[in-house]
XYZ file of C-alpha atoms in Angstrom:
211
model
C 97.010 102.430 115.895
C 95.617 99.446 113.945
C 95.439 99.410 110.085
C 92.898 97.180 108.264
C 93.489 96.400 104.650
C 90.038 96.031 103.317
C 91.077 95.529 99.627
C 90.894 92.100 97.885
C 93.984 90.741 96.448
C 94.210 90.941 92.575
C 94.999 87.515 91.135
C 93.960 85.286 88.239
C 91.614 83.491 90.489
C 89.553 86.753 91.599
C 85.844 86.596 90.592
C 84.915 89.018 87.822
C 81.552 90.338 86.693
C 79.981 87.832 84.156
C 81.090 88.767 80.679
C 84.162 90.793 81.613
C 87.728 89.340 81.109
C 89.386 87.535 83.972
C 92.543 89.013 85.504
C 95.758 87.970 83.484
C 99.027 88.342 85.163
C 102.082 87.180 83.128
C 105.862 87.492 83.384
C 107.333 89.352 80.327
C 110.888 88.993 81.789
C 112.230 86.873 84.417
C 115.644 86.800 86.152
C 115.673 83.031 86.073
C 115.193 83.054 82.295
C 118.191 85.469 82.140
C 116.532 88.946 82.247
C 117.816 91.901 84.306
C 114.706 91.775 86.442
C 111.216 90.273 87.151
C 108.646 92.215 85.126
C 104.871 91.552 85.318
C 102.168 92.494 82.838
C 98.684 92.803 84.128
C 95.381 92.686 82.072
C 92.226 93.547 83.775
C 89.058 95.780 83.733
C 88.934 98.882 85.764
C 85.886 97.447 87.810
C 88.203 94.568 89.021
C 88.224 93.615 92.720
C 88.231 96.555 95.073
C 87.434 99.568 92.819
C 85.658 103.042 92.638
C 82.848 103.967 90.170
C 82.760 107.395 88.680
C 79.656 108.974 87.450
C 80.597 108.447 83.918
C 80.175 104.691 84.353
C 76.383 104.891 84.231
C 75.677 108.650 83.248
C 76.511 108.844 79.594
C 76.415 112.571 79.356
C 78.239 113.068 82.622
C 82.025 113.930 82.053
C 82.959 113.379 85.652
C 85.599 110.485 85.170
C 87.509 108.761 88.021
C 90.482 111.143 87.971
C 88.223 114.049 88.957
C 86.847 112.368 92.015
C 87.454 114.520 95.208
C 90.063 113.093 97.409
C 88.551 114.823 100.433
C 85.551 112.429 100.042
C 87.657 109.430 99.479
C 89.432 110.048 102.773
C 88.006 110.697 106.275
C 85.891 109.481 108.846
C 83.731 106.352 108.113
C 81.143 104.168 109.703
C 81.183 100.404 109.088
C 77.605 99.089 109.432
C 77.112 95.458 109.886
C 73.869 93.776 108.462
C 74.530 90.098 108.716
C 71.086 88.954 108.004
C 69.580 90.822 105.219
C 69.468 89.813 101.619
C 69.025 93.295 100.259
C 69.701 96.678 101.915
C 66.444 98.734 101.751
C 65.419 102.042 102.948
C 63.276 100.388 105.774
C 66.421 98.548 107.071
C 68.453 101.876 106.970
C 65.829 103.639 108.819
C 66.262 101.360 111.782
C 70.004 101.913 112.075
C 71.195 104.355 114.566
C 73.507 106.311 112.358
C 75.125 109.713 113.287
C 73.204 112.607 111.543
C 76.445 113.846 110.070
C 77.770 110.602 108.604
C 79.615 111.087 105.167
C 80.955 107.818 104.452
C 79.120 104.559 105.156
C 80.606 100.900 104.434
C 78.177 98.177 104.534
C 79.398 94.733 105.891
C 77.168 91.765 104.878
C 77.288 88.071 104.399
C 79.323 89.107 101.235
C 82.521 89.630 103.095
C 82.560 85.993 104.093
C 83.000 85.115 100.249
C 86.329 87.056 100.311
C 87.372 85.467 103.493
C 86.722 82.012 102.129
C 88.443 83.129 98.693
C 85.462 82.060 96.702
C 86.527 82.155 93.062
C 83.074 81.799 91.366
C 81.027 85.055 90.735
C 77.989 84.928 93.055
C 74.791 86.369 91.702
C 72.798 86.373 94.938
C 75.130 88.966 96.605
C 73.650 91.564 99.096
C 73.323 94.842 97.495
C 71.394 98.239 97.882
C 67.924 98.780 96.585
C 66.880 101.912 94.603
C 64.954 103.358 97.608
C 67.900 102.775 100.047
C 70.208 104.626 97.370
C 67.637 107.713 97.532
C 67.581 107.464 101.213
C 71.271 107.861 101.421
C 71.357 110.617 98.960
C 68.617 112.541 101.126
C 70.788 112.018 104.272
C 73.786 113.760 102.401
C 76.049 110.757 102.415
C 79.073 111.209 100.208
C 80.500 107.819 99.797
C 78.995 104.298 99.955
C 81.037 101.121 100.077
C 79.803 97.642 99.540
C 81.500 94.202 100.189
C 80.974 92.726 96.701
C 81.311 93.672 93.161
C 78.307 95.876 92.792
C 76.323 98.144 94.882
C 73.238 97.297 92.899
C 71.461 93.968 92.691
C 72.425 91.434 90.186
C 70.131 91.865 86.913
C 69.119 95.551 87.978
C 72.318 97.528 87.855
C 70.922 100.865 86.598
C 68.589 102.419 89.253
C 70.755 102.227 92.295
C 73.807 103.262 90.434
C 72.053 106.101 88.784
C 70.534 107.392 92.068
C 73.924 107.622 93.719
C 76.142 108.709 90.939
C 73.746 111.473 89.799
C 73.898 112.942 93.244
C 77.717 112.798 93.208
C 78.027 109.956 95.699
C 81.197 108.056 95.237
C 80.814 104.317 95.018
C 83.414 101.828 96.341
C 82.780 98.175 95.468
C 84.642 94.967 96.247
C 85.561 95.657 99.799
C 86.782 92.913 102.098
C 85.230 93.588 105.546
C 85.407 90.283 107.040
C 88.011 91.132 109.514
C 86.567 94.560 110.477
C 84.156 95.097 113.403
C 81.274 97.514 112.959
C 82.105 100.950 114.250
C 83.938 104.279 113.400
C 87.273 104.365 111.466
C 89.224 106.613 109.250
C 89.021 105.656 105.624
C 91.635 106.012 102.987
C 90.606 104.898 99.569
C 92.772 105.915 96.508
C 91.640 104.838 93.089
C 94.399 104.721 90.289
C 94.438 108.054 88.535
C 93.384 106.816 85.124
C 92.384 109.637 82.963
C 89.044 109.652 81.203
C 88.120 106.248 82.841
C 84.657 105.260 84.302
C 86.280 103.604 87.296
C 89.531 102.341 88.658
C 90.908 99.713 91.046
C 91.689 101.080 94.409
C 93.598 100.232 97.710
C 91.565 100.946 100.608
C 92.426 100.843 104.355
C 90.669 101.535 107.414
C 92.403 103.063 110.699
C 90.928 102.253 113.900
C 89.894 105.343 115.980
């Protein structure tokens, strides 16, 4: 059994969405300074690195926050789809992919994953994302979880339509995956967001197990 860690490391160098605070890690106690233990304080947004969006993130009247997301959707069989040459994932592109009719969880590997492999620290506005019509296509196919390999499932500058289509339908969104070391194919996904009560999202540790 081979396990792939597809979470990005959280550090002060991690790129964050423009306007959001950078990750801040600091020691509040150290053994070297005479403390009983090394103790670290972390300050960051809930949409940092590898994270999960809840419907509450974009749907103002929706009370589904991150702690209520179903674990049975966050774990289970998943398909990694490699789209190395596209600049945007559209419905036309998805139509050409030979996907199982009963697929529930799809993770999209694009050129974005190379940014994680290279440890690129600057935010990239031209990341590959999912168009509104592709989001609608995924909903119509009954997909329950969509994962992408950069910090948003939606194109930069047009965040609302794609998020709205997916989240309104109850599709769980996982963003910030590092799929650079993963080949396309079938896996078992385990993605567990922190259980933060009342939050619109949460950082997650995500792994794939090779079938």
